[in-house]
GROMACS .gro file of C-alpha atoms in nm:
model
  392
    1MET     CA    1   0.426   5.217  -1.762
    2GLU     CA    2   0.666   5.025  -1.556
    3SER     CA    3   0.843   5.217  -1.278
    4THR     CA    4   1.051   5.130  -0.973
    5ARG     CA    5   0.954   5.290  -0.643
    6SER     CA    6   1.173   5.390  -0.352
    7THR     CA    7   1.163   5.212  -0.018
    8PHE     CA    8   1.227   5.548   0.151
    9PRO     CA    9   0.902   5.749   0.106
   10ALA     CA   10   0.897   6.124   0.160
   11PHE     CA   11   0.752   6.260   0.484
   12ARG     CA   12   0.377   6.299   0.460
   13SER     CA   13   0.321   6.497   0.778
   14ILE     CA   14   0.509   6.671   1.057
   15LEU     CA   15   0.462   6.664   1.431
   16PHE     CA   16   0.637   6.942   1.607
   17ALA     CA   17   0.617   7.199   1.891
   18LEU     CA   18   0.296   7.160   2.095
   19SER     CA   19   0.162   6.855   1.904
   20CYS     CA   20   0.080   7.067   1.599
   21PHE     CA   21  -0.008   6.831   1.313
   22VAL     CA   22   0.026   6.979   0.963
   23VAL     CA   23  -0.087   6.810   0.640
   24MET     CA   24  -0.138   7.027   0.333
   25PRO     CA   25  -0.185   6.840   0.004
   26ALA     CA   26  -0.185   7.039  -0.318
   27LEU     CA   27  -0.495   7.096  -0.523
   28ALA     CA   28  -0.535   6.862  -0.823
   29GLN     CA   29  -0.481   7.108  -1.107
   30TRP     CA   30  -0.327   7.002  -1.438
   31ARG     CA   31  -0.009   7.183  -1.545
   32ILE     CA   32   0.108   7.161  -1.906
   33THR     CA   33   0.466   7.196  -2.029
   34THR     CA   34   0.628   7.130  -2.366
   35VAL     CA   35   0.878   6.843  -2.357
   36ASP     CA   36   1.011   6.901  -2.708
   37SER     CA   37   0.885   7.056  -3.030
   38THR     CA   38   1.050   6.924  -3.345
   39GLY     CA   39   0.752   7.003  -3.568
   40SER     CA   40   0.679   6.636  -3.637
   41ALA     CA   41   0.712   6.467  -3.297
   42TYR     CA   42   0.480   6.178  -3.210
   43ASN     CA   43   0.449   5.844  -3.026
   44PRO     CA   44   0.566   5.952  -2.678
   45LYS     CA   45   0.632   5.699  -2.399
   46ILE     CA   46   0.705   5.789  -2.037
   47VAL     CA   47   0.842   5.630  -1.719
   48ALA     CA   48   0.924   5.774  -1.376
   49ASP     CA   49   1.230   5.672  -1.176
   50ARG     CA   50   1.265   5.630  -0.798
   51LEU     CA   51   1.367   5.994  -0.753
   52GLY     CA   52   1.061   6.123  -0.935
   53HIS     CA   53   1.252   6.216  -1.251
   54LEU     CA   54   1.074   6.153  -1.579
   55HIS     CA   55   1.214   5.981  -1.888
   56VAL     CA   56   1.045   6.009  -2.228
   57SER     CA   57   1.106   5.856  -2.568
   58PHE     CA   58   0.945   5.985  -2.885
   59LEU     CA   59   0.979   5.976  -3.262
   60ASP     CA   60   0.979   6.225  -3.547
   61GLU     CA   61   1.068   6.218  -3.916
   62ASN     CA   62   1.439   6.219  -3.825
   63GLY     CA   63   1.435   5.920  -3.591
   64LEU     CA   64   1.439   5.836  -3.220
   65TYR     CA   65   1.472   6.084  -2.932
   66TYR     CA   66   1.511   6.059  -2.555
   67THR     CA   67   1.440   6.339  -2.308
   68THR     CA   68   1.447   6.371  -1.930
   69ASN     CA   69   1.384   6.636  -1.667
   70SER     CA   70   1.639   6.493  -1.422
   71SER     CA   71   1.837   6.820  -1.435
   72GLY     CA   72   1.526   7.025  -1.359
   73ALA     CA   73   1.452   7.116  -1.722
   74TRP     CA   74   1.366   6.897  -2.019
   75VAL     CA   75   1.684   6.800  -2.209
   76SER     CA   76   1.661   6.593  -2.528
   77SER     CA   77   1.906   6.367  -2.710
   78HIS     CA   78   1.877   6.243  -3.069
   79LEU     CA   79   1.965   5.872  -3.039
   80PHE     CA   80   1.899   5.731  -3.387
   81GLN     CA   81   1.887   5.896  -3.730
   82GLY     CA   82   1.650   5.726  -3.972
   83THR     CA   83   1.298   5.591  -4.003
   84VAL     CA   84   1.166   5.431  -3.684
   85ALA     CA   85   0.834   5.246  -3.683
   86SER     CA   86   0.786   5.237  -3.304
   87ALA     CA   87   0.980   5.270  -2.978
   88THR     CA   88   0.932   5.244  -2.605
   89ILE     CA   89   1.125   5.300  -2.283
   90ALA     CA   90   1.190   5.161  -1.934
   91VAL     CA   91   1.414   5.278  -1.651
   92ASP     CA   92   1.634   5.083  -1.409
   93ARG     CA   93   1.684   5.132  -1.036
   94ALA     CA   94   1.972   5.372  -1.099
   95GLY     CA   95   1.747   5.596  -1.309
   96HIS     CA   96   1.908   5.500  -1.641
   97GLY     CA   97   1.699   5.462  -1.954
   98HIS     CA   98   1.655   5.146  -2.162
   99LEU     CA   99   1.496   5.176  -2.507
  100VAL     CA  100   1.387   4.939  -2.782
  101TYR     CA  101   1.286   5.052  -3.129
  102VAL     CA  102   1.181   4.905  -3.463
  103THR     CA  103   1.344   4.980  -3.798
  104GLY     CA  104   1.350   4.832  -4.147
  105SER     CA  105   1.095   4.769  -4.421
  106PRO     CA  106   0.940   4.537  -4.521
  107LEU     CA  107   1.132   4.312  -4.277
  108ARG     CA  108   1.162   4.458  -3.930
  109THR     CA  109   1.451   4.473  -3.681
  110ILE     CA  110   1.419   4.537  -3.307
  111SER     CA  111   1.719   4.719  -3.158
  112TYR     CA  112   1.812   4.806  -2.799
  113LEU     CA  113   1.992   5.098  -2.634
  114ASP     CA  114   2.073   5.153  -2.268
  115HIS     CA  115   2.232   5.436  -2.074
  116THR     CA  116   2.538   5.318  -1.881
  117GLY     CA  117   2.560   5.624  -1.657
  118ALA     CA  118   2.841   5.764  -1.870
  119GLY     CA  119   2.644   5.770  -2.193
  120TRP     CA  120   2.430   5.568  -2.433
  121SER     CA  121   2.550   5.226  -2.545
  122ALA     CA  122   2.594   5.124  -2.906
  123PRO     CA  123   2.275   4.973  -3.055
  124GLN     CA  124   2.228   4.599  -3.004
  125THR     CA  125   2.012   4.381  -3.228
  126VAL     CA  126   1.742   4.203  -3.029
  127VAL     CA  127   1.597   4.019  -3.329
  128GLU     CA  128   1.577   4.083  -3.704
  129ASN     CA  129   1.401   3.973  -4.024
  130LEU     CA  130   1.054   3.990  -3.872
  131ASP     CA  131   0.747   4.016  -4.095
  132GLY     CA  132   0.610   4.286  -3.867
  133VAL     CA  133   0.618   4.418  -3.510
  134VAL     CA  134   0.328   4.561  -3.310
  135SER     CA  135   0.280   4.626  -2.938
  136LEU     CA  136   0.648   4.667  -2.854
  137THR     CA  137   0.701   4.682  -2.475
  138ILE     CA  138   1.001   4.669  -2.239
  139GLY     CA  139   1.068   4.622  -1.869
  140VAL     CA  140   1.387   4.613  -1.659
  141ASP     CA  141   1.450   4.399  -1.350
  142SER     CA  142   1.653   4.493  -1.042
  143ALA     CA  143   1.970   4.350  -1.196
  144GLY     CA  144   1.938   4.585  -1.493
  145HIS     CA  145   1.845   4.310  -1.740
  146ALA     CA  146   1.599   4.406  -2.012
  147HIS     CA  147   1.284   4.212  -2.101
  148VAL     CA  148   1.107   4.285  -2.431
  149GLY     CA  149   0.769   4.180  -2.566
  150TRP     CA  150   0.594   4.219  -2.900
  151VAL     CA  151   0.352   4.059  -3.143
  152THR     CA  152   0.495   3.948  -3.478
  153ALA     CA  153   0.215   4.083  -3.695
  154VAL     CA  154   0.204   4.309  -3.999
  155SER     CA  155  -0.069   4.537  -3.861
  156MET     CA  156  -0.282   4.604  -3.553
  157ALA     CA  157  -0.574   4.435  -3.727
  158GLY     CA  158  -0.396   4.102  -3.752
  159SER     CA  159  -0.268   3.821  -3.534
  160GLY     CA  160   0.070   3.661  -3.482
  161PRO     CA  161   0.299   3.497  -3.227
  162LEU     CA  162   0.333   3.672  -2.892
  163MET     CA  163   0.710   3.702  -2.846
  164TYR     CA  164   0.949   3.755  -2.554
  165ALA     CA  165   1.323   3.835  -2.549
  166THR     CA  166   1.574   3.907  -2.273
  167ASN     CA  167   1.947   3.977  -2.238
  168ALA     CA  168   1.965   3.826  -1.887
  169SER     CA  169   2.214   3.562  -2.006
  170GLY     CA  170   2.445   3.824  -2.156
  171THR     CA  171   2.314   3.780  -2.510
  172TRP     CA  172   1.968   3.831  -2.656
  173VAL     CA  173   1.750   3.519  -2.651
  174ASN     CA  174   1.391   3.518  -2.778
  175GLU     CA  175   1.103   3.274  -2.765
  176THR     CA  176   0.731   3.247  -2.836
  177VAL     CA  177   0.539   3.311  -2.515
  178GLY     CA  178   0.387   2.994  -2.374
  179GLY     CA  179   0.541   2.793  -2.657
  180ALA     CA  180   0.286   2.882  -2.924
  181ILE     CA  181   0.054   3.165  -2.813
  182GLN     CA  182  -0.102   3.371  -3.091
  183ALA     CA  183  -0.214   3.723  -2.999
  184TYR     CA  184  -0.471   3.926  -3.188
  185ASN     CA  185  -0.395   4.297  -3.231
  186ALA     CA  186  -0.196   4.362  -2.918
  187GLY     CA  187  -0.011   4.245  -2.609
  188ALA     CA  188   0.177   4.408  -2.322
  189LEU     CA  189   0.467   4.299  -2.100
  190ALA     CA  190   0.560   4.394  -1.745
  191VAL     CA  191   0.839   4.261  -1.523
  192THR     CA  192   0.895   4.262  -1.147
  193ALA     CA  193   1.219   4.357  -0.976
  194ALA     CA  194   1.282   3.983  -0.926
  195ALA     CA  195   1.255   3.926  -1.305
  196ASP     CA  196   0.914   3.758  -1.300
  197VAL     CA  197   0.758   3.826  -1.641
  198GLN     CA  198   0.389   3.880  -1.716
  199PHE     CA  199   0.195   3.940  -2.038
  200ALA     CA  200  -0.160   4.057  -2.106
  201TYR     CA  201  -0.296   4.013  -2.458
  202TYR     CA  202  -0.599   3.977  -2.683
  203ALA     CA  203  -0.681   3.637  -2.837
  204ASN     CA  204  -0.990   3.440  -2.938
  205ALA     CA  205  -1.233   3.724  -2.855
  206GLY     CA  206  -1.096   3.756  -2.504
  207ILE     CA  207  -0.839   3.910  -2.272
  208TYR     CA  208  -0.573   3.672  -2.143
  209HIS     CA  209  -0.287   3.681  -1.895
  210ILE     CA  210   0.020   3.460  -1.869
  211ALA     CA  211   0.318   3.467  -1.634
  212LYS     CA  212   0.665   3.320  -1.607
  213PRO     CA  213   0.853   3.326  -1.274
  214HIS     CA  214   1.223   3.400  -1.279
  215GLY     CA  215   1.404   3.079  -1.370
  216GLY     CA  216   1.076   2.895  -1.423
  217SER     CA  217   0.840   2.801  -1.706
  218TRP     CA  218   0.536   2.971  -1.854
  219ALA     CA  219   0.219   2.909  -1.653
  220THR     CA  220  -0.109   2.821  -1.822
  221ALA     CA  221  -0.271   3.128  -1.977
  222GLU     CA  222  -0.575   3.256  -1.787
  223HIS     CA  223  -0.888   3.400  -1.943
  224VAL     CA  224  -0.952   3.745  -1.789
  225ASP     CA  225  -1.251   3.891  -1.974
  226THR     CA  226  -1.451   3.867  -2.295
  227VAL     CA  227  -1.418   4.105  -2.589
  228ALA     CA  228  -1.657   4.169  -2.878
  229SER     CA  229  -1.525   3.972  -3.176
  230TRP     CA  230  -1.581   4.266  -3.411
  231ALA     CA  231  -1.346   4.505  -3.229
  232GLU     CA  232  -1.032   4.583  -3.431
  233GLY     CA  233  -0.729   4.799  -3.365
  234LEU     CA  234  -0.742   4.707  -2.997
  235THR     CA  235  -0.466   4.817  -2.763
  236ILE     CA  236  -0.386   4.692  -2.415
  237ASP     CA  237  -0.154   4.797  -2.134
  238LEU     CA  238  -0.027   4.617  -1.824
  239ALA     CA  239   0.128   4.750  -1.501
  240LEU     CA  240   0.234   4.571  -1.185
  241ASP     CA  241   0.196   4.699  -0.830
  242ASP     CA  242   0.471   4.667  -0.568
  243ALA     CA  243   0.346   4.317  -0.480
  244GLY     CA  244   0.369   4.208  -0.844
  245LYS     CA  245  -0.009   4.198  -0.893
  246PRO     CA  246  -0.126   4.274  -1.249
  247HIS     CA  247  -0.343   4.569  -1.347
  248ILE     CA  248  -0.470   4.569  -1.706
  249ALA     CA  249  -0.636   4.848  -1.908
  250TYR     CA  250  -0.819   4.733  -2.220
  251ALA     CA  251  -1.134   4.752  -2.428
  252GLY     CA  252  -1.357   4.465  -2.320
  253GLY     CA  253  -1.704   4.327  -2.264
  254PRO     CA  254  -1.971   4.300  -2.533
  255ASN     CA  255  -1.953   4.675  -2.609
  256ALA     CA  256  -1.572   4.713  -2.595
  257TYR     CA  257  -1.595   4.967  -2.313
  258LEU     CA  258  -1.281   5.086  -2.139
  259ARG     CA  259  -1.219   4.823  -1.873
  260HIS     CA  260  -0.979   4.745  -1.587
  261ALA     CA  261  -0.882   4.402  -1.457
  262THR     CA  262  -0.672   4.298  -1.160
  263LYS     CA  263  -0.600   3.981  -0.967
  264PRO     CA  264  -0.530   4.068  -0.602
  265VAL     CA  265  -0.548   3.706  -0.483
  266SER     CA  266  -0.674   3.414  -0.692
  267THR     CA  267  -0.969   3.558  -0.885
  268TRP     CA  268  -0.974   3.818  -1.160
  269ILE     CA  269  -1.178   4.130  -1.084
  270THR     CA  270  -1.301   4.318  -1.391
  271GLU     CA  271  -1.487   4.648  -1.400
  272THR     CA  272  -1.583   4.922  -1.643
  273VAL     CA  273  -1.377   5.239  -1.617
  274GLN     CA  274  -1.597   5.431  -1.858
  275PRO     CA  275  -1.868   5.328  -2.106
  276GLY     CA  276  -1.823   5.438  -2.465
  277VAL     CA  277  -1.661   5.343  -2.793
  278TYR     CA  278  -1.301   5.283  -2.692
  279SER     CA  279  -1.220   4.978  -2.904
  280ILE     CA  280  -0.971   5.165  -3.125
  281ALA     CA  281  -0.853   5.426  -2.875
  282ILE     CA  282  -0.510   5.396  -2.716
  283ARG     CA  283  -0.514   5.346  -2.341
  284ALA     CA  284  -0.229   5.334  -2.089
  285ILE     CA  285  -0.201   5.241  -1.721
  286ASP     CA  286   0.035   5.276  -1.426
  287VAL     CA  287   0.001   5.189  -1.057
  288ASP     CA  288   0.102   5.399  -0.758
  289GLY     CA  289   0.276   5.286  -0.439
  290SER     CA  290  -0.060   5.215  -0.273
  291GLY     CA  291  -0.163   4.974  -0.550
  292LEU     CA  292  -0.415   5.216  -0.702
  293SER     CA  293  -0.452   5.238  -1.078
  294HIS     CA  294  -0.422   5.545  -1.299
  295VAL     CA  295  -0.520   5.537  -1.668
  296SER     CA  296  -0.502   5.774  -1.961
  297PHE     CA  297  -0.720   5.728  -2.267
  298MET     CA  298  -0.858   5.921  -2.559
  299ASP     CA  299  -1.227   6.000  -2.599
  300ILE     CA  300  -1.254   5.956  -2.973
  301GLU     CA  301  -1.591   6.135  -2.985
  302THR     CA  302  -1.453   6.460  -2.837
  303GLY     CA  303  -1.082   6.430  -2.920
  304TYR     CA  304  -0.993   6.484  -2.554
  305LEU     CA  305  -0.738   6.303  -2.346
  306ARG     CA  306  -0.906   6.170  -2.033
  307TYR     CA  307  -0.762   6.060  -1.701
  308GLY     CA  308  -0.914   5.802  -1.470
  309THR     CA  309  -0.830   5.653  -1.132
  310ASN     CA  310  -0.983   5.426  -0.870
  311ALA     CA  311  -0.804   5.607  -0.585
  312SER     CA  312  -1.137   5.704  -0.424
  313GLY     CA  313  -1.256   5.342  -0.416
  314SER     CA  314  -1.448   5.362  -0.743
  315TRP     CA  315  -1.353   5.472  -1.093
  316THR     CA  316  -1.378   5.839  -1.180
  317THR     CA  317  -1.264   5.999  -1.505
  318SER     CA  318  -1.225   6.356  -1.626
  319PRO     CA  319  -1.117   6.538  -1.943
  320VAL     CA  320  -0.766   6.684  -1.948
  321VAL     CA  321  -0.665   6.837  -2.284
  322PRO     CA  322  -0.730   6.791  -2.658
  323ILE     CA  323  -0.474   6.559  -2.818
  324SER     CA  324  -0.381   6.430  -3.162
  325TRP     CA  325  -0.384   6.058  -3.081
  326MET     CA  326  -0.089   5.903  -2.894
  327HIS     CA  327  -0.024   5.931  -2.520
  328ASP     CA  328   0.123   5.748  -2.222
  329ILE     CA  329   0.109   5.771  -1.840
  330ALA     CA  330   0.345   5.723  -1.547
  331VAL     CA  331   0.292   5.776  -1.173
  332ASP     CA  332   0.571   5.920  -0.958
  333GLU     CA  333   0.675   5.842  -0.600
  334GLY     CA  334   0.422   6.089  -0.461
  335GLY     CA  335   0.133   5.924  -0.646
  336TYR     CA  336   0.101   6.206  -0.899
  337PRO     CA  337   0.013   6.114  -1.260
  338HIS     CA  338   0.228   6.236  -1.550
  339ILE     CA  339   0.089   6.208  -1.903
  340VAL     CA  340   0.274   6.276  -2.227
  341TYR     CA  341   0.095   6.326  -2.556
  342ASP     CA  342   0.160   6.454  -2.908
  343MET     CA  343  -0.012   6.766  -3.035
  344GLU     CA  344   0.070   6.977  -3.343
  345GLY     CA  345   0.414   6.824  -3.388
  346ALA     CA  346   0.517   6.872  -3.023
  347ILE     CA  347   0.541   6.640  -2.724
  348ARG     CA  348   0.366   6.784  -2.422
  349HIS     CA  349   0.358   6.682  -2.057
  350VAL     CA  350   0.067   6.732  -1.820
  351THR     CA  351   0.061   6.656  -1.449
  352THR     CA  352  -0.119   6.737  -1.125
  353ARG     CA  353   0.210   6.750  -0.934
  354PRO     CA  354   0.264   7.107  -0.811
  355PRO     CA  355   0.586   7.289  -0.897
  356ALA     CA  356   0.867   7.292  -0.641
  357SER     CA  357   0.894   7.618  -0.449
  358ASN     CA  358   1.264   7.560  -0.370
  359ALA     CA  359   1.213   7.778  -0.062
  360PHE     CA  360   1.099   7.769   0.298
  361VAL     CA  361   0.884   8.031   0.474
  362ARG     CA  362   0.970   8.137   0.832
  363VAL     CA  363   0.691   8.076   1.081
  364ARG     CA  364   0.655   8.229   1.427
  365THR     CA  365   0.733   7.917   1.625
  366GLY     CA  366   1.030   7.710   1.727
  367LEU     CA  367   1.133   7.422   1.947
  368PRO     CA  368   0.998   7.435   2.303
  369LYS     CA  369   1.259   7.498   2.573
  370VAL     CA  370   1.537   7.547   2.315
  371ASN     CA  371   1.711   7.881   2.275
  372PHE     CA  372   1.765   8.034   1.929
  373SER     CA  373   1.540   7.787   1.751
  374SER     CA  374   1.329   7.843   1.441
  375ALA     CA  375   1.102   7.653   1.205
  376GLU     CA  376   1.023   7.708   0.839
  377TRP     CA  377   0.797   7.521   0.605
  378GLY     CA  378   0.716   7.505   0.234
  379ASP     CA  379   0.669   7.256  -0.050
  380PHE     CA  380   1.041   7.256  -0.120
  381ASP     CA  381   1.051   6.949  -0.348
  382GLY     CA  382   0.715   7.003  -0.520
  383ASP     CA  383   0.561   6.672  -0.412
  384GLY     CA  384   0.241   6.842  -0.294
  385TRP     CA  385   0.312   6.798   0.077
  386MET     CA  386   0.460   7.047   0.320
  387ASP     CA  387   0.826   7.006   0.414
  388ILE     CA  388   0.971   7.155   0.730
  389ALA     CA  389   1.314   7.278   0.837
  390ILE     CA  390   1.377   7.312   1.210
  391THR     CA  391   1.692   7.457   1.366
  392GLY     CA  392   1.786   7.488   1.727
   0.00000   0.00000   0.00000
């Protein structure tokens, strides 16, 4: 999921007193909390803002919901009453949510909501009278303009035009990506702070990528990897690092294994994250501030949500929790993954970020050659690294 990262990182270590160097990262243990439990909640999407607050959208039989932990606890709002086919969320640099969602049957309408800081806006129509909408995605640039992507197809097992819309001009304008690109099953959009737009998508038994610089034209689509022609129900996700480089999670290769692709310079690098039958399993990706990838995916043979990362230099994956089906991932400012998933009618959140202690512990040291000094440390903000308070 797309997220905007701060240019003021938290302290990672402390040098004080007689050159005492303290670094104490937290152990990687998953913590589970319930975001909301309506009894029929599903289809969660998550993003993290620059302050580390989380923003989640989800659906149930009564419509569209938004929830955030920006106050310290999960607080939900019911934004739309009625049947919603799909929805997704992005966040701007001020930490305000932007949502798009699909309603209507058999013809579909895509609508947009944004939080102004004082409250949620009235719904805006992005586009209407569509035969179908799959792979709905949204990103927000540094100016707060929204960018929306989707495939106009009736089902995930079909193909249709890969579409793009934005409100950067003040009104919603949409177009077919690249003039006439047809995507099979799925596509994903991501946008940089400078409003450069990128798509990753399936087409012609392959993975493709196409980009459009702000104010420019669509570049020629690039072939990224091959995909077995028999694979149906494919899903794909795209995230950009701080340099605007793409990172794609998808099912690819002759066996439709879970794969990762990136283009750090001029050549695409593709690699297997985990072998197995992942052609129909949802996968999601986000990138941390160091340009390292984090993915969530479902092992359809065991029913477990799995987490993978290349932070160690090679891909490692591990089971997390049993899930129903849908999930999404975001990485916060500290590089900690946050995954939301639906299970038994509830939306749950799991993360390796330790809880904030909201306290400091006095230590028997102070500032050299300073009277009445003291030092205390503790993981005050819960980012997994020690914080220190020194007085004197």
